[in-house]
């Protein structure tokens, strides 16, 4: 079968793709499986989509794996998601490191058990010099929380009010040094931002697909990148030309 992916048709590739991996629960429900089976399938899919991002030349990828609001899910689901995060590190770190993937974390590590925290810190340290793909794991992350933290830190450091610029605020975000997302993908059809990268996503292009996250494969990512390549990003101007 011929590969439907034709990289030459992608006239521009987003530097930074951010993904709201939604629909794991409904994917499982449709199959009569427990919700955690959906998260497991979602985790498997994540491996494939990371590889596809590397293949397509995406340089930064941010994935929304656990929001500050997700703590209010049933305890066994929360525990399951924390366990999956640990499994991802245990099973994938060596290969991701070998492929040149740098792992970053955005959000808070408090709330992680000491073992998980140590593993996340180790992954960050081990991969810090890799630059093929920068993979930001948003885990215990919330956009409003991030902005509040940035404001607190600026005040603590005594930054004068008139020195506060958009560039400075960006440097106080968890994503300091990471370019803003060019494309935000949300699977499973919901049309909301869900507290994800609300500062950084100001001018991101959105792509929403009804496909549930576990089924969002390489070809679906290609379709999202094709859609992105057609967009005229004007950033508030009348033309995308400078
Ligand atoms: C949203 O689906 C998905 C999540 C809250 C978790 C996403 C997590 C993964 C894909 C796996 C874990 C990845 C790492 C790195 C640990 P939902 O549960 O809200 O689905 P629903 O809306 O259909 O119920």
CSV table of C-alpha atoms and ligand atoms in Angstrom, one decimal:
chain,number,residue,atom,x,y,z
A,1,UNK,CA,0.0,0.0,0.0
A,2,UNK,CA,1.4,3.4,-0.8
A,3,UNK,CA,2.2,5.7,2.1
A,4,UNK,CA,-0.5,8.5,2.2
A,5,UNK,CA,2.1,10.7,3.8
A,6,UNK,CA,3.9,13.0,1.3
A,7,UNK,CA,6.3,15.2,3.2
A,8,UNK,CA,6.9,17.3,0.2
A,9,UNK,CA,3.3,18.5,0.2
A,10,UNK,CA,3.9,20.1,3.6
A,11,UNK,CA,5.0,23.6,2.5
A,12,UNK,CA,5.5,24.7,6.0
A,13,UNK,CA,6.0,22.6,9.2
A,14,UNK,CA,5.0,24.1,12.6
A,15,UNK,CA,8.0,24.5,14.8
A,16,UNK,CA,6.0,23.7,17.9
A,17,UNK,CA,3.0,21.4,18.0
A,18,UNK,CA,1.0,21.2,21.2
A,19,UNK,CA,-1.6,18.5,21.8
A,20,UNK,CA,-4.6,18.1,24.0
A,21,UNK,CA,-4.9,14.3,24.0
A,22,UNK,CA,-8.6,14.0,24.6
A,23,UNK,CA,-11.0,11.2,24.3
A,24,UNK,CA,-9.3,8.3,26.0
A,25,UNK,CA,-12.3,7.7,28.3
A,26,UNK,CA,-14.8,7.7,25.4
A,27,UNK,CA,-12.5,5.4,23.3
A,28,UNK,CA,-12.5,2.9,26.2
A,29,UNK,CA,-16.3,3.3,26.8
A,30,UNK,CA,-17.1,2.6,23.2
A,31,UNK,CA,-15.3,-0.7,23.6
A,32,UNK,CA,-16.8,-1.6,26.9
A,33,UNK,CA,-13.4,-1.2,28.6
A,34,UNK,CA,-12.5,0.6,31.8
A,35,UNK,CA,-11.3,4.2,31.4
A,36,UNK,CA,-7.8,3.3,32.3
A,37,UNK,CA,-7.6,1.0,29.3
A,38,UNK,CA,-8.2,4.1,27.2
A,39,UNK,CA,-5.4,5.9,28.9
A,40,UNK,CA,-3.1,2.9,28.3
A,41,UNK,CA,-4.0,3.0,24.6
A,42,UNK,CA,-3.4,6.7,24.6
A,43,UNK,CA,0.0,6.2,26.1
A,44,UNK,CA,0.8,3.6,23.4
A,45,UNK,CA,-0.3,6.1,20.8
A,46,UNK,CA,1.9,8.8,22.3
A,47,UNK,CA,4.9,6.7,21.4
A,48,UNK,CA,3.8,6.6,17.7
A,49,UNK,CA,3.0,10.3,17.6
A,50,UNK,CA,6.3,11.3,19.1
A,51,UNK,CA,8.1,9.3,16.4
A,52,UNK,CA,5.9,10.9,13.7
A,53,UNK,CA,6.8,14.4,15.0
A,54,UNK,CA,10.5,13.5,14.7
A,55,UNK,CA,9.9,12.1,11.2
A,56,UNK,CA,8.0,15.2,10.1
A,57,UNK,CA,10.6,17.6,11.4
A,58,UNK,CA,8.6,19.1,14.2
A,59,UNK,CA,11.1,20.6,16.7
A,60,UNK,CA,9.0,21.2,19.8
A,61,UNK,CA,6.1,19.1,21.0
A,62,UNK,CA,4.0,19.8,24.1
A,63,UNK,CA,1.5,17.2,25.4
A,64,UNK,CA,-1.2,17.8,28.0
A,65,UNK,CA,-1.0,14.6,30.0
A,66,UNK,CA,-2.5,15.8,33.4
A,67,UNK,CA,-4.1,19.1,34.3
A,68,UNK,CA,-4.2,20.7,37.7
A,69,UNK,CA,-7.9,20.0,37.6
A,70,UNK,CA,-7.5,16.3,36.9
A,71,UNK,CA,-6.7,15.6,40.6
A,72,UNK,CA,-10.5,15.7,41.1
A,73,UNK,CA,-11.0,12.6,39.0
A,74,UNK,CA,-11.7,9.3,40.9
A,75,UNK,CA,-8.6,8.2,42.9
A,76,UNK,CA,-8.0,5.0,40.9
A,77,UNK,CA,-8.0,7.0,37.6
A,78,UNK,CA,-5.5,9.6,39.1
A,79,UNK,CA,-3.3,6.8,40.4
A,80,UNK,CA,-3.5,5.1,37.1
A,81,UNK,CA,-2.4,8.2,35.2
A,82,UNK,CA,0.5,8.7,37.7
A,83,UNK,CA,1.5,5.1,37.1
A,84,UNK,CA,1.4,5.5,33.3
A,85,UNK,CA,3.7,8.5,33.6
A,86,UNK,CA,6.1,6.4,35.5
A,87,UNK,CA,5.8,3.6,33.0
A,88,UNK,CA,6.5,5.9,30.1
A,89,UNK,CA,9.8,7.0,31.7
A,90,UNK,CA,10.7,3.4,32.6
A,91,UNK,CA,10.0,2.0,29.2
A,92,UNK,CA,10.7,4.8,26.8
A,93,UNK,CA,13.5,6.9,28.3
A,94,UNK,CA,16.4,5.0,26.8
A,95,UNK,CA,15.0,4.9,23.3
A,96,UNK,CA,13.9,8.6,23.4
A,97,UNK,CA,17.3,9.6,24.6
A,98,UNK,CA,18.9,7.6,21.8
A,99,UNK,CA,16.7,9.3,19.2
A,100,UNK,CA,17.8,12.8,20.4
A,101,UNK,CA,14.6,13.7,22.2
A,102,UNK,CA,15.0,16.2,25.1
A,103,UNK,CA,12.4,15.9,27.9
A,104,UNK,CA,11.1,18.9,29.7
A,105,UNK,CA,8.4,19.1,32.3
A,106,UNK,CA,5.9,22.0,32.6
A,107,UNK,CA,3.7,22.3,35.7
A,108,UNK,CA,4.4,21.4,39.3
A,109,UNK,CA,6.2,18.3,40.6
A,110,UNK,CA,4.7,18.6,44.1
A,111,UNK,CA,1.9,16.1,44.2
A,112,UNK,CA,4.3,13.5,42.6
A,113,UNK,CA,5.5,10.7,44.8
A,114,UNK,CA,9.2,11.1,45.5
A,115,UNK,CA,10.0,8.1,43.2
A,116,UNK,CA,8.1,9.6,40.2
A,117,UNK,CA,9.7,13.0,40.9
A,118,UNK,CA,13.2,11.5,40.9
A,119,UNK,CA,12.5,9.7,37.6
A,120,UNK,CA,11.2,12.9,36.0
A,121,UNK,CA,14.2,14.9,37.2
A,122,UNK,CA,16.5,12.1,35.9
A,123,UNK,CA,14.9,12.2,32.5
A,124,UNK,CA,15.3,15.9,32.2
A,125,UNK,CA,18.9,15.8,33.3
A,126,UNK,CA,19.8,12.8,31.0
A,127,UNK,CA,18.3,14.3,27.9
A,128,UNK,CA,19.1,18.0,28.5
A,129,UNK,CA,21.7,18.2,25.6
A,130,UNK,CA,19.4,16.5,23.0
A,131,UNK,CA,17.9,18.8,20.4
A,132,UNK,CA,16.2,16.7,17.7
A,133,UNK,CA,12.8,17.1,19.4
A,134,UNK,CA,12.1,19.0,22.6
A,135,UNK,CA,9.2,17.1,24.3
A,136,UNK,CA,7.4,19.1,27.0
A,137,UNK,CA,5.3,17.0,29.3
A,138,UNK,CA,2.5,19.1,30.8
A,139,UNK,CA,1.8,17.0,33.9
A,140,UNK,CA,0.1,18.7,36.9
A,141,UNK,CA,-0.1,21.7,34.6
A,142,UNK,CA,-2.6,24.6,34.4
A,143,UNK,CA,-2.3,27.7,32.4
A,144,UNK,CA,-3.9,30.1,35.0
A,145,UNK,CA,-1.7,28.6,37.7
A,146,UNK,CA,1.3,29.1,35.5
A,147,UNK,CA,0.5,32.8,35.1
A,148,UNK,CA,-0.1,33.2,38.9
A,149,UNK,CA,3.3,31.6,39.5
A,150,UNK,CA,5.0,33.9,37.0
A,151,UNK,CA,3.4,37.0,38.7
A,152,UNK,CA,4.4,35.9,42.1
A,153,UNK,CA,8.0,35.2,41.0
A,154,UNK,CA,8.3,38.6,39.4
A,155,UNK,CA,7.0,40.3,42.5
A,156,UNK,CA,9.3,38.3,44.7
A,157,UNK,CA,12.3,39.3,42.6
A,158,UNK,CA,11.3,43.0,42.9
A,159,UNK,CA,10.8,43.5,39.1
A,160,UNK,CA,9.6,47.2,38.7
A,161,UNK,CA,6.1,47.4,37.1
A,162,UNK,CA,7.4,49.3,34.1
A,163,UNK,CA,9.9,46.6,33.3
A,164,UNK,CA,7.2,44.0,32.9
A,165,UNK,CA,6.9,43.3,29.2
A,166,UNK,CA,5.3,40.4,27.2
A,167,UNK,CA,8.8,39.0,26.6
A,168,UNK,CA,9.6,39.2,30.3
A,169,UNK,CA,6.4,37.4,31.3
A,170,UNK,CA,7.2,34.7,28.8
A,171,UNK,CA,10.6,34.2,30.5
A,172,UNK,CA,8.7,33.6,33.8
A,173,UNK,CA,6.5,30.8,32.4
A,174,UNK,CA,7.3,27.1,32.8
A,175,UNK,CA,8.0,27.2,29.0
A,176,UNK,CA,10.8,29.8,29.2
A,177,UNK,CA,13.0,29.4,26.2
A,178,UNK,CA,10.4,27.3,24.2
A,179,UNK,CA,8.9,29.2,21.2
A,180,UNK,CA,5.1,29.7,21.4
A,181,UNK,CA,3.1,26.8,19.9
A,182,UNK,CA,2.3,27.3,16.2
A,183,UNK,CA,-0.3,24.6,16.1
A,184,UNK,CA,-2.5,23.3,18.9
A,185,UNK,CA,-4.3,20.0,18.1
A,186,UNK,CA,-7.3,18.8,20.2
A,187,UNK,CA,-8.6,15.3,19.6
A,188,UNK,CA,-12.2,14.1,20.3
A,189,UNK,CA,-14.0,17.1,19.0
A,190,UNK,CA,-14.3,19.3,22.0
A,191,UNK,CA,-14.1,23.0,21.3
A,192,UNK,CA,-12.4,24.4,24.4
A,193,UNK,CA,-9.0,25.5,25.6
A,194,UNK,CA,-9.2,23.7,29.0
A,195,UNK,CA,-6.6,25.9,30.7
A,196,UNK,CA,-3.8,24.8,28.3
A,197,UNK,CA,-1.0,27.2,27.3
A,198,UNK,CA,-3.4,30.1,27.6
A,199,UNK,CA,-0.5,32.7,27.5
A,200,UNK,CA,1.6,30.9,24.9
A,201,UNK,CA,-1.3,30.0,22.6
A,202,UNK,CA,-2.3,33.6,21.9
A,203,UNK,CA,-1.6,33.2,18.2
A,204,UNK,CA,-1.6,29.5,17.7
A,205,UNK,CA,-3.5,27.9,14.9
A,206,UNK,CA,-6.1,25.3,16.1
A,207,UNK,CA,-6.9,21.9,14.6
A,208,UNK,CA,-9.7,20.0,16.1
A,209,UNK,CA,-10.6,16.5,15.0
A,210,UNK,CA,-13.4,14.1,16.2
A,211,UNK,CA,-10.9,11.3,16.3
A,212,UNK,CA,-10.2,10.0,19.8
A,213,UNK,CA,-6.6,10.3,21.0
A,214,UNK,CA,-5.8,6.5,20.9
A,215,UNK,CA,-6.7,6.6,17.2
A,216,UNK,CA,-4.9,9.8,16.3
A,217,UNK,CA,-2.1,8.2,14.3
A,218,UNK,CA,0.7,9.3,12.0
A,219,UNK,CA,-1.7,9.8,9.1
A,220,UNK,CA,-4.0,12.0,11.3
A,221,UNK,CA,-1.0,14.0,12.4
A,222,UNK,CA,-0.1,14.4,8.7
A,223,UNK,CA,-3.6,15.7,8.0
A,224,UNK,CA,-3.3,18.2,10.8
A,225,UNK,CA,0.1,19.4,9.4
A,226,UNK,CA,-1.5,19.7,5.9
A,227,UNK,CA,-4.3,21.8,7.3
A,228,UNK,CA,-1.7,24.0,9.1
A,229,UNK,CA,0.3,24.4,5.9
A,230,UNK,CA,-2.8,26.0,4.3
A,231,UNK,CA,-3.3,28.5,7.0
A,232,UNK,CA,-2.6,32.2,6.5
A,233,UNK,CA,-1.1,33.4,9.8
A,234,UNK,CA,-1.7,37.1,9.9
A,235,UNK,CA,-0.9,37.8,13.6
A,236,UNK,CA,-3.5,40.6,13.6
A,237,UNK,CA,-2.1,42.2,10.4
A,238,UNK,CA,-4.0,42.2,7.0
A,239,UNK,CA,-1.4,40.0,5.4
A,240,UNK,CA,1.0,37.3,6.5
A,241,UNK,CA,3.7,39.1,4.5
A,242,UNK,CA,5.9,41.3,6.6
B,1,LIG,C1,-8.2,13.1,28.3
B,1,LIG,O1,-9.0,12.1,28.0
B,1,LIG,C2,-6.9,12.5,28.6
B,1,LIG,C3,-6.2,12.7,29.8
B,1,LIG,C4,-6.8,13.4,31.0
B,1,LIG,C5,-5.0,12.0,30.1
B,1,LIG,C6,-4.1,11.9,28.9
B,1,LIG,C7,-3.0,10.9,29.2
B,1,LIG,C8,-2.5,10.1,28.3
B,1,LIG,C9,-2.7,10.0,26.9
B,1,LIG,C10,-1.6,9.0,28.8
B,1,LIG,C11,-0.6,9.4,29.8
B,1,LIG,C12,0.6,10.1,29.2
B,1,LIG,C13,1.6,10.3,30.0
B,1,LIG,C14,2.8,11.0,29.5
B,1,LIG,C15,1.6,9.8,31.3
B,1,LIG,P1,-10.3,11.9,28.9
B,1,LIG,O2,-10.1,10.9,30.0
B,1,LIG,O3,-10.8,13.2,29.4
B,1,LIG,O4,-11.3,11.3,27.9
B,1,LIG,P2,-12.9,11.5,27.8
B,1,LIG,O5,-13.1,13.0,27.6
B,1,LIG,O6,-13.3,10.7,26.6
B,1,LIG,O7,-13.5,11.0,29.1
